[in-house]
Coordinates of C-alpha atoms in Angstrom, one line a residue:
Chain A
X6 CA -10.8 -41.1 -26.8
X7 CA -10.2 -37.6 -25.6
X8 CA -10.5 -37.5 -21.7
X9 CA -13.6 -36.0 -20.3
X10 CA -11.9 -35.0 -17.0
X11 CA -9.4 -32.8 -19.6
X12 CA -12.7 -31.6 -21.7
X13 CA -14.2 -30.9 -18.2
X14 CA -11.3 -29.0 -16.2
X15 CA -10.6 -27.0 -19.7
X16 CA -14.5 -26.2 -20.1
X17 CA -14.4 -24.9 -16.1
X18 CA -11.3 -23.0 -16.6
X19 CA -12.6 -20.9 -19.4
X20 CA -15.7 -20.6 -17.7
X21 CA -14.2 -18.7 -14.9
X22 CA -11.5 -16.4 -16.3
X23 CA -14.6 -14.3 -17.3
X24 CA -16.8 -14.3 -14.2
X25 CA -14.4 -14.3 -12.0
X26 CA -14.2 -10.0 -13.0
X27 CA -17.5 -10.4 -12.5
X28 CA -17.9 -11.8 -9.3
X29 CA -15.2 -9.8 -7.7
X30 CA -16.2 -6.4 -9.5
X31 CA -19.6 -7.6 -7.9
X32 CA -19.1 -8.1 -4.6
X33 CA -16.4 -5.0 -4.1
X34 CA -19.8 -3.0 -6.0
X35 CA -21.8 -4.5 -2.3
X36 CA -18.6 -4.0 -0.2
X37 CA -19.6 -0.5 2.2
X38 CA -15.8 -0.3 3.1
X39 CA -12.7 -1.6 0.7
X40 CA -12.2 -5.2 0.9
X41 CA -8.7 -7.0 0.7
X42 CA -7.3 -10.2 -0.9
X43 CA -7.8 -12.8 1.8
X44 CA -11.3 -11.1 3.3
X45 CA -12.7 -11.4 -0.8
X46 CA -11.9 -14.9 -1.1
X47 CA -13.3 -16.5 2.0
X48 CA -16.4 -13.8 1.8
X49 CA -16.5 -15.8 -2.2
X50 CA -16.2 -19.2 0.0
X51 CA -18.6 -18.5 2.1
X52 CA -21.0 -17.9 -0.7
X53 CA -20.7 -21.1 -3.0
X54 CA -22.0 -23.8 -2.5
X55 CA -20.3 -27.8 -2.7
X56 CA -16.6 -28.0 -4.5
X57 CA -14.9 -24.7 -5.1
X58 CA -15.1 -23.9 -8.6
X59 CA -11.6 -22.0 -8.4
X60 CA -8.3 -21.7 -6.2
X61 CA -8.5 -19.2 -3.8
X62 CA -5.0 -17.9 -5.6
X63 CA -6.1 -17.4 -8.6
X64 CA -8.2 -14.2 -7.8
X65 CA -5.5 -12.1 -6.7
X66 CA -4.5 -11.3 -10.7
X67 CA -7.4 -10.7 -11.5
X68 CA -8.0 -8.4 -9.2
X69 CA -4.5 -6.9 -10.3
X70 CA -5.8 -6.8 -13.7
X71 CA -8.8 -4.8 -12.8
X72 CA -7.0 -2.2 -10.8
X73 CA -4.7 -1.5 -13.9
X74 CA -7.7 -1.3 -16.6
X75 CA -9.4 1.8 -13.8
X76 CA -12.3 -0.7 -13.0
X77 CA -10.6 -0.7 -9.0
X78 CA -8.5 1.0 -7.5
X79 CA -6.6 0.0 -3.7
X80 CA -4.4 1.0 -1.7
X81 CA -1.6 -0.4 0.8
X82 CA -2.3 -0.4 4.7
X83 CA 0.0 -2.2 7.3
X84 CA -2.1 -4.9 9.6
X85 CA -1.5 -5.0 13.1
X86 CA -0.5 -8.7 13.3
X87 CA 0.8 -10.2 9.6
X88 CA 2.1 -8.1 6.3
X89 CA 0.4 -4.6 5.2
X90 CA -2.5 -5.8 3.0
X91 CA -3.5 -4.0 -0.2
X92 CA -7.1 -2.5 0.0
X93 CA -9.4 -3.0 -3.3
X94 CA -12.3 -0.7 -3.9
X95 CA -14.3 0.0 -6.9
X96 CA -14.3 3.3 -9.4
X97 CA -16.8 5.0 -11.3
X98 CA -16.0 3.2 -14.4
X99 CA -16.1 -0.1 -13.0
X100 CA -19.0 0.6 -11.6
X101 CA -20.1 1.0 -15.5
X102 CA -18.7 -1.7 -16.5
X103 CA -20.1 -3.7 -13.8
X104 CA -23.7 -2.5 -15.1
X105 CA -23.2 -3.7 -18.8
X106 CA -21.3 -7.0 -17.6
X107 CA -24.6 -7.6 -15.3
X108 CA -26.9 -7.5 -18.4
X109 CA -24.9 -9.6 -20.5
X110 CA -24.9 -12.2 -18.0
X111 CA -28.3 -12.0 -17.4
X112 CA -28.8 -12.5 -20.9
X113 CA -26.2 -15.1 -21.1
X114 CA -27.6 -16.3 -18.5
X115 CA -31.1 -16.6 -19.8
X116 CA -30.0 -18.7 -23.6
X117 CA -28.4 -20.7 -21.9
X118 CA -31.3 -22.4 -19.5
X119 CA -33.5 -22.1 -22.3
X120 CA -31.6 -24.0 -23.9
X121 CA -30.6 -26.8 -21.5
X122 CA -34.2 -27.2 -20.6
X123 CA -35.1 -27.8 -23.6
X124 CA -36.5 -24.3 -24.8
X125 CA -39.9 -25.3 -26.4
X126 CA -41.1 -22.5 -23.4
Chain B
X13 CA 4.9 -31.4 1.3
X14 CA 6.0 -27.5 1.7
X15 CA 6.9 -27.2 4.8
X16 CA 6.7 -23.4 5.7
X17 CA 5.4 -20.2 3.8
X18 CA 9.4 -19.7 2.4
X19 CA 9.2 -22.8 1.1
X20 CA 6.1 -22.1 -0.5
X21 CA 7.0 -18.5 -1.9
X22 CA 10.2 -20.1 -3.2
X23 CA 9.0 -22.7 -5.0
X24 CA 6.6 -19.8 -6.7
X25 CA 9.6 -17.8 -7.6
X26 CA 10.9 -21.1 -9.6
X27 CA 7.8 -21.1 -11.2
X28 CA 7.6 -18.0 -12.1
X29 CA 10.6 -17.8 -13.8
X30 CA 11.2 -16.0 -16.5
X31 CA 8.0 -13.9 -15.4
X32 CA 8.3 -9.9 -15.9
X33 CA 10.1 -8.9 -12.6
X34 CA 7.3 -6.9 -11.5
X35 CA 4.6 -9.8 -12.1
X36 CA 6.8 -11.7 -10.0
X37 CA 7.3 -9.1 -7.0
X38 CA 3.3 -8.8 -7.4
X39 CA 2.9 -12.3 -7.0
X40 CA 4.6 -13.2 -4.3
X41 CA 3.3 -10.3 -2.2
X42 CA 0.0 -11.3 -3.3
X43 CA 1.1 -15.1 -2.1
X44 CA 2.1 -14.3 1.6
X45 CA -0.5 -11.2 2.7
X46 CA -3.2 -14.7 1.9
X47 CA -1.0 -17.0 2.9
X48 CA 0.3 -15.6 6.3
X49 CA -3.2 -14.2 7.0
X50 CA -4.9 -17.5 6.7
X51 CA -1.8 -19.4 9.0
X52 CA -2.4 -16.2 11.5
X53 CA -6.0 -16.8 12.0
X54 CA -5.9 -21.1 11.6
X55 CA -3.1 -21.4 14.1
X56 CA -4.9 -19.5 16.8
X57 CA -7.6 -21.9 17.6
X58 CA -5.7 -25.4 16.9
X59 CA -3.1 -27.4 18.1
X60 CA -1.6 -28.3 14.5
X61 CA 1.7 -28.3 13.7
X62 CA 2.3 -24.9 10.6
X63 CA 3.1 -27.6 8.1
X64 CA -0.4 -29.3 8.8
X65 CA -2.2 -25.9 8.4
X66 CA -0.4 -24.7 6.0
X67 CA -1.0 -27.3 3.7
X68 CA -4.6 -27.1 3.9
X69 CA -4.4 -23.5 3.3
X70 CA -2.6 -24.2 -0.1
X71 CA -5.4 -26.4 -1.0
X72 CA -7.4 -23.7 -0.4
X73 CA -5.3 -21.0 -2.3
X74 CA -3.7 -22.9 -5.0
X75 CA -0.3 -24.6 -5.5
X76 CA 2.6 -22.8 -6.8
X77 CA 2.2 -24.0 -10.2
X78 CA -1.2 -23.2 -10.3
X79 CA -0.9 -20.2 -8.9
X80 CA 2.2 -19.2 -11.7
X81 CA 0.1 -20.2 -14.2
X82 CA -2.8 -17.7 -13.3
X83 CA -0.6 -15.3 -12.8
X84 CA 1.4 -16.3 -16.2
X85 CA -2.6 -15.8 -18.2
X86 CA -2.9 -12.9 -16.9
X87 CA 0.4 -11.4 -17.5
X88 CA -0.3 -9.9 -20.8
X89 CA -3.1 -7.8 -19.8
X90 CA -1.3 -5.8 -16.8
X91 CA -0.3 -2.5 -18.3
X92 CA 1.8 0.4 -17.2
X93 CA -0.4 3.4 -16.0
X94 CA 0.0 5.8 -18.8
X95 CA 1.0 3.4 -21.6
X96 CA -2.5 2.4 -23.0
X97 CA -5.8 1.7 -21.1
X98 CA -7.8 -0.2 -23.2
X99 CA -11.7 1.2 -23.0
X100 CA -14.2 -1.7 -23.5
X101 CA -15.1 -0.7 -26.8
X102 CA -11.3 -0.5 -27.8
X103 CA -10.7 -4.1 -26.3
X104 CA -13.2 -6.1 -28.5
X105 CA -10.8 -4.4 -31.6
X106 CA -7.7 -6.9 -32.4
X107 CA -4.8 -5.3 -31.0
X108 CA -3.2 -2.8 -34.2
X109 CA 0.1 -2.2 -35.0
X110 CA 1.5 1.2 -35.5
X111 CA 1.3 1.5 -39.3
X112 CA 1.5 4.9 -39.5
X113 CA 4.4 5.8 -42.2
X114 CA 7.8 7.0 -41.4
X115 CA 6.7 10.5 -41.4
X116 CA 3.7 10.2 -39.9
X117 CA 5.5 8.7 -36.8
X118 CA 8.1 11.2 -36.8
X119 CA 5.8 14.2 -36.7
X120 CA 3.1 12.1 -34.6
X121 CA 5.6 12.1 -31.6
X122 CA 3.3 14.9 -29.9
X123 CA 0.4 13.2 -29.7
X124 CA 1.9 10.1 -27.8
X125 CA 1.7 10.9 -24.1
X126 CA 4.5 8.3 -23.1
X127 CA 7.0 11.7 -25.5
X128 CA 5.8 13.9 -22.6
X129 CA 6.2 11.5 -19.9
X130 CA 9.6 10.9 -20.9
X131 CA 9.9 14.8 -21.0
X132 CA 8.5 15.5 -18.0
X133 CA 10.8 12.4 -16.1
X134 CA 13.4 14.1 -17.8
X135 CA 13.4 17.7 -16.5
X136 CA 11.9 16.9 -12.8
X137 CA 15.1 14.3 -12.7
X138 CA 17.4 17.7 -11.7
X139 CA 15.0 18.1 -8.6
X140 CA 15.1 14.4 -7.4
X141 CA 18.7 13.6 -8.5
X142 CA 19.7 16.4 -6.0
X143 CA 17.4 15.0 -3.2
X144 CA 18.4 11.8 -3.7
X145 CA 22.0 12.2 -3.5
X146 CA 21.7 14.3 -1.0
X147 CA 20.1 12.3 1.4
X148 CA 22.2 9.1 0.1
X149 CA 24.6 10.9 0.8
X150 CA 23.9 12.6 4.2
X151 CA 22.5 9.0 5.0
X152 CA 25.7 7.0 4.0
X153 CA 28.1 10.0 6.0
X154 CA 26.0 9.6 9.3
X155 CA 25.9 5.6 9.1
X156 CA 29.4 5.1 9.3
X157 CA 30.2 8.0 10.9
X158 CA 28.0 6.8 14.2
X159 CA 29.1 3.4 14.0
X160 CA 31.4 3.7 16.6
X161 CA 28.5 4.7 19.2
X162 CA 25.8 2.5 20.2
X163 CA 23.1 4.7 17.8
X164 CA 24.8 4.1 15.0
X165 CA 23.1 0.7 13.9
X166 CA 19.4 2.1 14.5
X167 CA 20.5 4.8 12.1
X168 CA 21.9 2.9 9.6
X169 CA 18.9 0.5 9.9
X170 CA 16.3 3.6 8.8
X171 CA 18.8 4.8 6.1
X172 CA 18.5 1.3 4.5
X173 CA 14.8 1.2 5.0
X174 CA 13.9 4.9 3.9
X175 CA 16.1 3.6 0.5
X176 CA 13.6 1.0 0.2
X177 CA 11.0 3.3 0.5
X178 CA 12.3 6.5 -1.6
X179 CA 13.2 3.0 -4.5
X180 CA 9.6 2.2 -4.6
X181 CA 8.4 5.6 -4.8
X182 CA 10.3 5.9 -7.7
X183 CA 9.0 3.2 -9.2
X184 CA 5.7 4.2 -9.4
X185 CA 7.0 7.9 -10.7
X186 CA 8.9 5.4 -13.6
X187 CA 5.8 3.5 -14.3
X188 CA 4.0 6.6 -14.5
X189 CA 5.6 8.5 -16.1
X190 CA 8.0 6.3 -18.6
X191 CA 5.6 3.3 -18.8
X192 CA 8.0 0.7 -17.4
X193 CA 6.3 -1.4 -15.5
X194 CA 7.6 -1.2 -11.3
X195 CA 6.7 -3.7 -8.4
X196 CA 3.7 -2.3 -6.9
X197 CA 4.9 -3.0 -3.3
X198 CA 7.8 -4.1 -1.4
X199 CA 8.4 -7.6 -0.3
X200 CA 8.6 -9.1 3.0
X201 CA 11.2 -10.0 4.5
X202 CA 10.7 -13.8 6.6
X203 CA 9.0 -12.7 9.6
X204 CA 10.5 -15.2 12.2
X205 CA 13.5 -13.5 12.7
X206 CA 15.3 -11.6 15.5
X207 CA 15.8 -7.6 14.9
X208 CA 19.6 -8.3 14.1
X209 CA 19.1 -10.9 11.5
X210 CA 16.6 -8.5 9.5
X211 CA 18.9 -6.0 9.6
X212 CA 22.0 -8.2 8.5
X213 CA 20.0 -9.3 5.9
X214 CA 18.7 -5.8 4.5
X215 CA 22.6 -4.9 4.9
X216 CA 23.5 -7.7 2.7
X217 CA 21.0 -7.4 0.2
X218 CA 22.1 -6.6 -3.3
X219 CA 19.4 -4.9 -4.0
X220 CA 19.7 -2.4 -1.2
X221 CA 23.2 -1.7 -2.4
X222 CA 22.3 -1.2 -6.3
X223 CA 19.1 1.6 -5.2
X224 CA 22.1 3.5 -3.5
X225 CA 24.1 3.6 -6.4
X226 CA 20.8 4.2 -8.2
X227 CA 20.0 7.2 -6.2
X228 CA 23.8 8.8 -6.7
X229 CA 23.4 8.5 -10.4
X230 CA 20.3 10.1 -10.5
X231 CA 22.4 13.3 -9.9
X232 CA 24.7 13.7 -12.7
X233 CA 22.5 11.5 -14.8
X234 CA 19.8 14.6 -13.9
X235 CA 21.8 17.2 -14.6
X236 CA 23.4 16.1 -18.1
X237 CA 19.3 15.4 -18.7
X238 CA 18.1 18.6 -17.6
X239 CA 21.0 20.9 -19.7
X240 CA 21.1 18.9 -22.9
X241 CA 16.7 18.8 -22.7
X242 CA 16.6 23.0 -21.7
X243 CA 19.0 23.7 -24.2
X244 CA 17.7 21.8 -27.2
X245 CA 14.5 23.5 -26.2
X246 CA 15.6 26.7 -26.0
X247 CA 17.6 26.8 -29.4
X248 CA 14.2 25.3 -31.1
X249 CA 12.3 28.2 -29.6
X250 CA 15.2 30.4 -30.5
X251 CA 14.6 29.5 -34.2
X252 CA 11.0 29.2 -34.1
X253 CA 10.4 33.0 -32.9
X254 CA 13.6 34.6 -34.8
X255 CA 11.6 36.3 -36.8
X256 CA 9.4 38.6 -34.6
X257 CA 12.2 38.8 -32.4
X258 CA 14.3 40.8 -35.2
X259 CA 11.0 42.3 -36.6
X260 CA 8.8 42.8 -33.5
X261 CA 11.5 43.6 -31.0
X262 CA 14.5 44.4 -32.9
X263 CA 16.5 41.6 -30.9
X264 CA 19.6 40.7 -32.8
X265 CA 20.9 37.2 -33.0
X266 CA 24.0 37.5 -31.2
X267 CA 25.7 40.9 -29.5
X268 CA 29.5 41.0 -29.4
X269 CA 31.5 44.2 -28.4
X270 CA 29.1 46.4 -29.3
X271 CA 28.2 45.2 -32.6
X272 CA 24.9 43.6 -33.0
X273 CA 24.1 41.1 -35.6
X274 CA 21.3 40.3 -37.3
X275 CA 20.2 37.7 -40.0
X276 CA 19.1 38.4 -43.3
X277 CA 15.6 38.5 -44.2
X278 CA 15.4 35.1 -46.0
X279 CA 16.9 32.9 -43.4
X280 CA 13.8 33.0 -41.4
X281 CA 11.9 30.8 -43.0
X282 CA 14.7 27.9 -42.4
X283 CA 15.4 28.9 -39.1
X284 CA 11.4 28.7 -38.2
X285 CA 11.3 25.4 -39.6
X286 CA 15.0 24.1 -38.3
X287 CA 13.7 25.1 -34.9
X288 CA 10.1 22.8 -35.7
X289 CA 12.5 20.0 -36.4
X290 CA 15.0 20.7 -33.5
X291 CA 12.0 20.1 -31.0
X292 CA 10.0 17.0 -32.8
X293 CA 13.9 15.8 -32.4
X294 CA 14.1 16.7 -29.2
X295 CA 10.6 14.7 -28.4
X296 CA 11.9 11.8 -30.1
X297 CA 15.4 12.1 -28.0
X298 CA 13.7 12.9 -24.7
X299 CA 12.0 8.9 -25.9
X300 CA 15.0 7.4 -26.4
X301 CA 16.4 8.4 -23.2
X302 CA 13.0 7.9 -21.4
X303 CA 13.3 5.0 -22.3
X304 CA 16.8 3.8 -21.7
X305 CA 16.6 5.0 -18.2
X306 CA 13.3 3.0 -17.4
X307 CA 15.8 0.1 -18.2
X308 CA 18.2 1.2 -15.8
X309 CA 15.3 1.9 -13.0
X310 CA 14.1 -1.7 -13.7
X311 CA 17.3 -2.8 -13.3
X312 CA 18.4 -1.0 -10.4
X313 CA 15.4 -0.9 -8.0
X314 CA 13.7 -4.3 -9.0
X315 CA 15.1 -7.4 -7.4
X316 CA 15.6 -10.6 -9.9

C-alpha cells in the first residue's frame, strides 16, 4: 500500500514549486519599497493561516531564480545590526509576467474549485 | 541539536557538497541573513538560550537537509547573466541541443554574445590587470613596510579587505562577460569574534592569498591577451583591407629601404578570404581563452 503521507507531501511540494514564485512576485508587486528575504518570509507567514505550507528557507533560492531570469532585481545593503541584506524589487518584466501568471492562476483555481464542488453549476 | 549559527552553516555546507561553489556561497549567505536577523529579534525580548531560540527559528526556516534540497532543485534554473535568459515563450520548448553543422558553428561564432563578451574581457584585462597589479604590489609593500609601526596592522587589514572586495567585483565582471557563474555576495565571518581574531582568520584564509595571486597574475595574462588579440585582429583587417589599401590609397604591403613592395592583383581574393578566416579563428580562440580564464577565476576567487 502506498503511504498517503508520502503522497500528500509530494503533492504539496509539486504545488509549491509553482505557487511560491507567484506569491513572491505578488508580494513584491504590492510592496511600496524593496524588501529583503527575512521580511518577505515574515510577511508571508503573517498572511498564511494554520500550519505553514513550506519552509521559509525555501523562499530564498526561488528569489534568486526569479532574479536570474530578470523578473526581480536586487541590491545588497549593509544593515545596522547583523549581516548585510539583499533587497529585492520587481522589474517591469516581472510585472508583465505576474499579469499573465495571475490569469493562469484564476483560470486554474476556477477549474479546480468547479471540479471539487461537483461541477454541475 | 544545532547549538549555534556556525554549526548550522557548517551542516548546510556539508549537505550541499557537490553543488556549484557559487550556489553554496549564495545558500550560506541567505541562511546567515535569515538566521541572524531572526535571532537578533528573538533574543532581544526573551530570556531563552541561543540554542533554544535557534531551534524554533530553524523549525520555520528549514533544516540544513531541506534547505540543501531546495537549492539543488533550483540550481539548474540559475543561469549566468549573458549565457541565455529564457523568455516565457522559449521556456515552454524543450532545451535544444546545438544541432548546427560544423560550418554553421564555425561561422556562427559572431552571433553568440559570449564570443563578444570574451573578446571584450580579454582586451579589458590589460587595464584591469595593471590596476590590480599596482594595487596589490603597493598594498603588500606598504603593509610589509609599516609592519614595524603601530599602523602596520590596520593598513594590512584594510588592504586585505580591499582585495576581497575587488575579488567580488572581478567575479561580477567574469560572470557578465565570460558567462561563468560566480558568487553574488561575500561570506560573513563569525560575528562573536574580537577584531584580532577576525584579523587572524582573514590573514590565515587561503582564499585571501589566492585572490592576491590571481590579481598579480592578471597583469602578465592581460598583457599577453591584449597583445595577441590586437595583433590577430590587426592582421585580419590588414588582409581584408588589402585591395582597398593598394588600389585606393597606394599603400604597399611592406616598405623596406625605400622600396615599396606590392602584391600581384590575383592575390587579393586570397588575402581577403584569409583575413576573414583569421578573424573567425580569432573569435573562436577568444572563446576558448575566455573559458579558460573563467575557470581560473573561479578556482582562485571562489571559496571552496
